[in-house]
Every structure is written in C-alpha cells, then in structure tokens.
Amino acid sequence: GDVTIEGAGRMQFMNWTNDLSGRLIVRGNVRVTSDTALGPAPATLQADKIILDGGGLENCAPNYTFRIEPTRGVTLTANGGYLGVGYYNGAMDVAAPITGTGALGLNYENSPLTLSNPANDWTGGLVIGSAGPGANLDMGLRFLLGADEVIPDGAGKGPVLFSPFATWYNWTSLPNKTVRTILDATMNLN
C-alpha cells in the first residue's frame, strides 16, 4: 500500500532496496539512499508514484547520485513540494516527469540537483534556492538542466524565482523564460 510521511521529524529510508509497492506521499521530510530504496521502479510510467504534498525529498548517501527513474513520476499537490541534495559529493538526478499544480522548491543544500525530463509540466512555478523541509541554509544550491525544456514554460505556468545564494550552471539553455531574483531566503510555496 501507500506510505505517507508527515510531521516535523525526518524519515530516512536507509536500505538500498526494499519492496515498497505503493505510492510515497510526502508531507514531512524524507531522505533516501537510492531510487530502489523506494521499491522497484514501475515498468511503465506511474505519474503519482511520489506525491509531494508540502513535504521534501532528499538524498541520504554521500558519493552517490540518487536518480529518480523515469517511470517513478513525481506529482506536486497545491501545497507544493521540495527536492534537495543533502550530502557532500552526492547528487540528485530527477529523470522522472514532474506534474501537478503546486510549486517546486529546490532546497539550499550542498550538492548538485539536475532536472532531466522534458515532459515536466507542473504549473506552480519553480523556486531555485528554497528553505523547505530539510534545507540547509548554510549552503547554496547547485542546479543543472539535464535536457532542454525541463522547466515548464508558457501560458498557465508559474514563475521561476532564483535565490542569489544558488548557482544555476547551464542557465542559457532556458530561452524565453523570465527569471526573477529573490532576496528573501525563506519562501512560502503555498
């Protein structure tokens, strides 16, 4: 069945593999060691395999790239959600499509976070350098675009807000998108 994580604490999936077959619904803070710690990836796309409902999902392993597989879709509710890379020499590559109505916050963390799926179509906007669950405000954010058109753009899509404490490495691959700098380190995505 589904697993729901909520509350002010932090839940860690420390096993490299498990047999979770349901969805992961995140209303708190979850750290995982690998994509397989969330159970086997579906054979075909399941758009809501991970649901971010105001909560945050982070990696939990140094010297490892936590890759969210393309069939393990991420859905943002109206409450939005956060992604972060919290370990030195770790990384996160979100190869799964991200959909939904909420905003996506990329937390202040230590290591690079890459969005790689051009099918992303969430509508709530993007905050590059947010202070969501699990964020480390002593660190900046390193953000990369893993493909063209990974940030939803056009009518009905939210703004891109960029913190001055974050680093966007290949920003020139995002044509025709207005990027606004934010000066406030804390953001409410709701």
Short mmCIF file of C-alpha atoms in Angstrom, two decimals:
data_model
loop_
_atom_site.label_atom_id
_atom_site.label_comp_id
_atom_site.label_asym_id
_atom_site.label_seq_id
_atom_site.Cartn_x
_atom_site.Cartn_y
_atom_site.Cartn_z
CA GLY A 1 0.00 0.00 0.00
CA ASP A 2 0.85 3.68 0.08
CA VAL A 3 3.28 5.14 2.62
CA THR A 4 2.58 8.65 3.97
CA ILE A 5 5.31 10.62 5.74
CA GLU A 6 4.16 13.62 7.76
CA GLY A 7 5.22 15.67 10.74
CA ALA A 8 8.18 17.80 11.74
CA GLY A 9 10.73 14.98 12.05
CA ARG A 10 12.83 13.36 9.34
CA MET A 11 12.18 9.86 7.97
CA GLN A 12 15.16 8.07 6.43
CA PHE A 13 14.96 5.11 4.06
CA MET A 14 18.41 3.66 4.82
CA ASN A 15 18.12 0.34 2.96
CA TRP A 16 19.41 0.40 -0.59
CA THR A 17 16.43 -1.73 -1.68
CA ASN A 18 13.00 -2.61 -0.36
CA ASP A 19 9.70 -3.96 -1.68
CA LEU A 20 7.50 -0.85 -1.30
CA SER A 21 4.84 -1.25 -3.98
CA GLY A 22 2.56 1.71 -3.26
CA ARG A 23 2.98 5.44 -3.62
CA LEU A 24 5.15 7.61 -1.38
CA ILE A 25 3.16 10.61 -0.11
CA VAL A 26 5.45 13.23 1.45
CA ARG A 27 4.06 15.84 3.82
CA GLY A 28 7.17 15.97 6.01
CA ASN A 29 10.83 15.34 5.25
CA VAL A 30 12.16 12.11 3.71
CA ARG A 31 15.76 11.16 2.99
CA VAL A 32 16.50 8.13 0.85
CA THR A 33 19.71 6.31 -0.07
CA SER A 34 18.70 5.36 -3.62
CA ASP A 35 15.78 5.12 -6.02
CA THR A 36 15.47 1.40 -5.21
CA ALA A 37 15.00 2.30 -1.53
CA LEU A 38 11.54 3.42 -2.69
CA GLY A 39 10.81 -0.06 -4.04
CA PRO A 40 11.10 -1.34 -7.59
CA ALA A 41 10.55 1.28 -10.30
CA PRO A 42 7.28 0.69 -12.18
CA ALA A 43 7.57 -1.00 -15.59
CA THR A 44 5.60 1.88 -17.15
CA LEU A 45 5.11 5.47 -16.04
CA GLN A 46 3.08 5.99 -12.87
CA ALA A 47 2.68 9.77 -12.73
CA ASP A 48 1.92 9.87 -8.99
CA LYS A 49 4.38 7.28 -7.64
CA ILE A 50 5.88 10.08 -5.49
CA ILE A 51 3.46 12.75 -4.26
CA LEU A 52 4.95 15.89 -2.74
CA ASP A 53 2.23 17.49 -0.60
CA GLY A 54 4.14 20.30 1.09
CA GLY A 55 6.99 17.96 2.04
CA GLY A 56 10.57 17.43 0.92
CA LEU A 57 12.51 14.54 -0.63
CA GLU A 58 16.30 14.42 -0.32
CA ASN A 59 19.17 12.06 -0.94
CA CYS A 60 20.79 10.32 2.02
CA ALA A 61 24.07 8.96 0.68
CA PRO A 62 27.45 10.62 0.04
CA ASN A 63 29.37 9.85 -3.15
CA TYR A 64 26.19 8.66 -4.88
CA THR A 65 23.78 10.07 -7.45
CA PHE A 66 20.20 9.47 -6.36
CA ARG A 67 18.37 9.13 -9.68
CA ILE A 68 14.57 9.16 -9.64
CA GLU A 69 13.83 6.79 -12.50
CA PRO A 70 11.70 7.97 -15.49
CA THR A 71 8.78 5.66 -14.60
CA ARG A 72 8.56 6.89 -10.99
CA GLY A 73 6.58 10.09 -11.65
CA VAL A 74 6.50 12.98 -9.18
CA THR A 75 3.23 14.85 -8.57
CA LEU A 76 3.05 18.21 -6.78
CA THR A 77 -0.19 18.95 -4.94
CA ALA A 78 -1.46 22.51 -4.49
CA ASN A 79 0.74 22.60 -1.34
CA GLY A 80 3.86 22.25 -3.49
CA GLY A 81 6.96 20.27 -2.63
CA TYR A 82 10.72 20.37 -2.28
CA LEU A 83 13.74 18.45 -3.54
CA GLY A 84 17.23 18.58 -2.04
CA VAL A 85 20.67 17.01 -2.12
CA GLY A 86 21.97 16.95 1.41
CA TYR A 87 25.25 15.06 1.37
CA TYR A 88 28.76 16.03 0.31
CA ASN A 89 29.69 14.61 -3.08
CA GLY A 90 26.16 13.32 -3.54
CA ALA A 91 23.78 14.34 -6.31
CA MET A 92 20.17 14.01 -7.41
CA ASP A 93 19.01 13.50 -10.98
CA VAL A 94 15.25 13.75 -11.43
CA ALA A 95 14.71 11.75 -14.61
CA ALA A 96 11.01 11.27 -13.76
CA PRO A 97 8.39 13.67 -15.10
CA ILE A 98 7.11 16.20 -12.57
CA THR A 99 3.45 17.18 -12.83
CA GLY A 100 0.78 18.82 -10.69
CA THR A 101 -0.48 22.23 -9.65
CA GLY A 102 1.93 23.22 -6.88
CA ALA A 103 5.28 24.99 -6.87
CA LEU A 104 8.56 23.10 -6.78
CA GLY A 105 11.26 24.30 -4.42
CA LEU A 106 14.87 23.23 -4.88
CA ASN A 107 16.31 23.44 -1.37
CA TYR A 108 19.51 25.06 -0.23
CA GLU A 109 21.81 22.08 0.02
CA ASN A 110 25.37 21.07 -0.72
CA SER A 111 25.47 19.02 -3.91
CA PRO A 112 24.09 19.32 -7.47
CA LEU A 113 20.46 18.73 -8.36
CA THR A 114 19.55 18.08 -12.01
CA LEU A 115 16.12 18.15 -13.66
CA SER A 116 16.31 15.88 -16.73
CA ASN A 117 12.80 15.21 -18.06
CA PRO A 118 11.45 17.49 -20.83
CA ALA A 119 7.93 16.12 -20.13
CA ASN A 120 7.78 18.12 -16.87
CA ASP A 121 4.52 20.09 -16.85
CA TRP A 122 3.80 21.29 -13.32
CA THR A 123 2.10 24.68 -13.19
CA GLY A 124 3.03 26.21 -9.83
CA GLY A 125 6.42 27.67 -10.68
CA LEU A 126 9.96 26.95 -9.53
CA VAL A 127 11.97 28.33 -6.61
CA ILE A 128 15.70 27.75 -7.12
CA GLY A 129 17.14 28.02 -3.61
CA SER A 130 14.25 27.41 -1.20
CA ALA A 131 14.09 26.81 2.55
CA GLY A 132 11.71 23.85 2.62
CA PRO A 133 11.78 20.76 4.88
CA GLY A 134 15.35 19.51 5.23
CA ALA A 135 17.02 22.62 3.77
CA ASN A 136 20.48 23.62 4.98
CA LEU A 137 20.55 27.41 4.97
CA ASP A 138 24.33 27.40 5.49
CA MET A 139 24.77 26.01 1.97
CA GLY A 140 23.99 27.25 -1.52
CA LEU A 141 22.30 25.19 -4.20
CA ARG A 142 23.89 23.90 -7.39
CA PHE A 143 21.19 23.45 -10.05
CA LEU A 144 21.63 21.93 -13.51
CA LEU A 145 19.36 21.41 -16.50
CA GLY A 146 19.80 17.84 -17.75
CA ALA A 147 17.94 18.46 -21.03
CA ASP A 148 16.24 21.25 -22.96
CA GLU A 149 12.74 22.32 -21.88
CA VAL A 150 12.79 20.71 -18.41
CA ILE A 151 11.23 23.77 -16.74
CA PRO A 152 7.60 24.26 -17.78
CA ASP A 153 7.14 27.43 -19.76
CA GLY A 154 4.29 29.37 -21.33
CA ALA A 155 0.71 30.29 -20.54
CA GLY A 156 -0.56 28.95 -17.24
CA LYS A 157 2.90 28.09 -15.89
CA GLY A 158 4.30 29.71 -12.76
CA PRO A 159 7.35 31.96 -12.45
CA VAL A 160 10.95 30.93 -11.90
CA LEU A 161 12.34 32.51 -8.74
CA PHE A 162 16.11 32.39 -8.30
CA SER A 163 17.87 32.93 -4.98
CA PRO A 164 21.11 34.90 -5.07
CA PHE A 165 22.66 32.12 -2.96
CA ALA A 166 22.06 29.42 -5.57
CA THR A 167 24.16 28.59 -8.62
CA TRP A 168 22.49 27.77 -11.92
CA TYR A 169 25.12 26.15 -14.08
CA ASN A 170 23.67 25.91 -17.59
CA TRP A 171 21.03 28.63 -17.48
CA THR A 172 21.47 29.64 -21.12
CA SER A 173 19.56 26.54 -22.21
CA LEU A 174 16.33 28.10 -20.90
CA PRO A 175 15.35 30.60 -23.59
CA ASN A 176 12.41 32.99 -23.35
CA LYS A 177 11.77 32.44 -19.64
CA THR A 178 11.79 35.40 -17.28
CA VAL A 179 13.84 34.64 -14.17
CA ARG A 180 13.30 36.80 -11.12
CA THR A 181 15.89 37.04 -8.35
CA ILE A 182 14.59 36.68 -4.83
CA LEU A 183 16.33 38.41 -1.95
CA ASP A 184 14.46 36.65 0.85
CA ALA A 185 15.99 33.31 1.96
CA THR A 186 12.65 31.93 3.17
CA MET A 187 9.82 31.22 0.75
CA ASN A 188 6.29 30.01 1.26
CA LEU A 189 5.29 27.96 -1.78
CA ASN A 190 1.68 27.50 -0.68
#
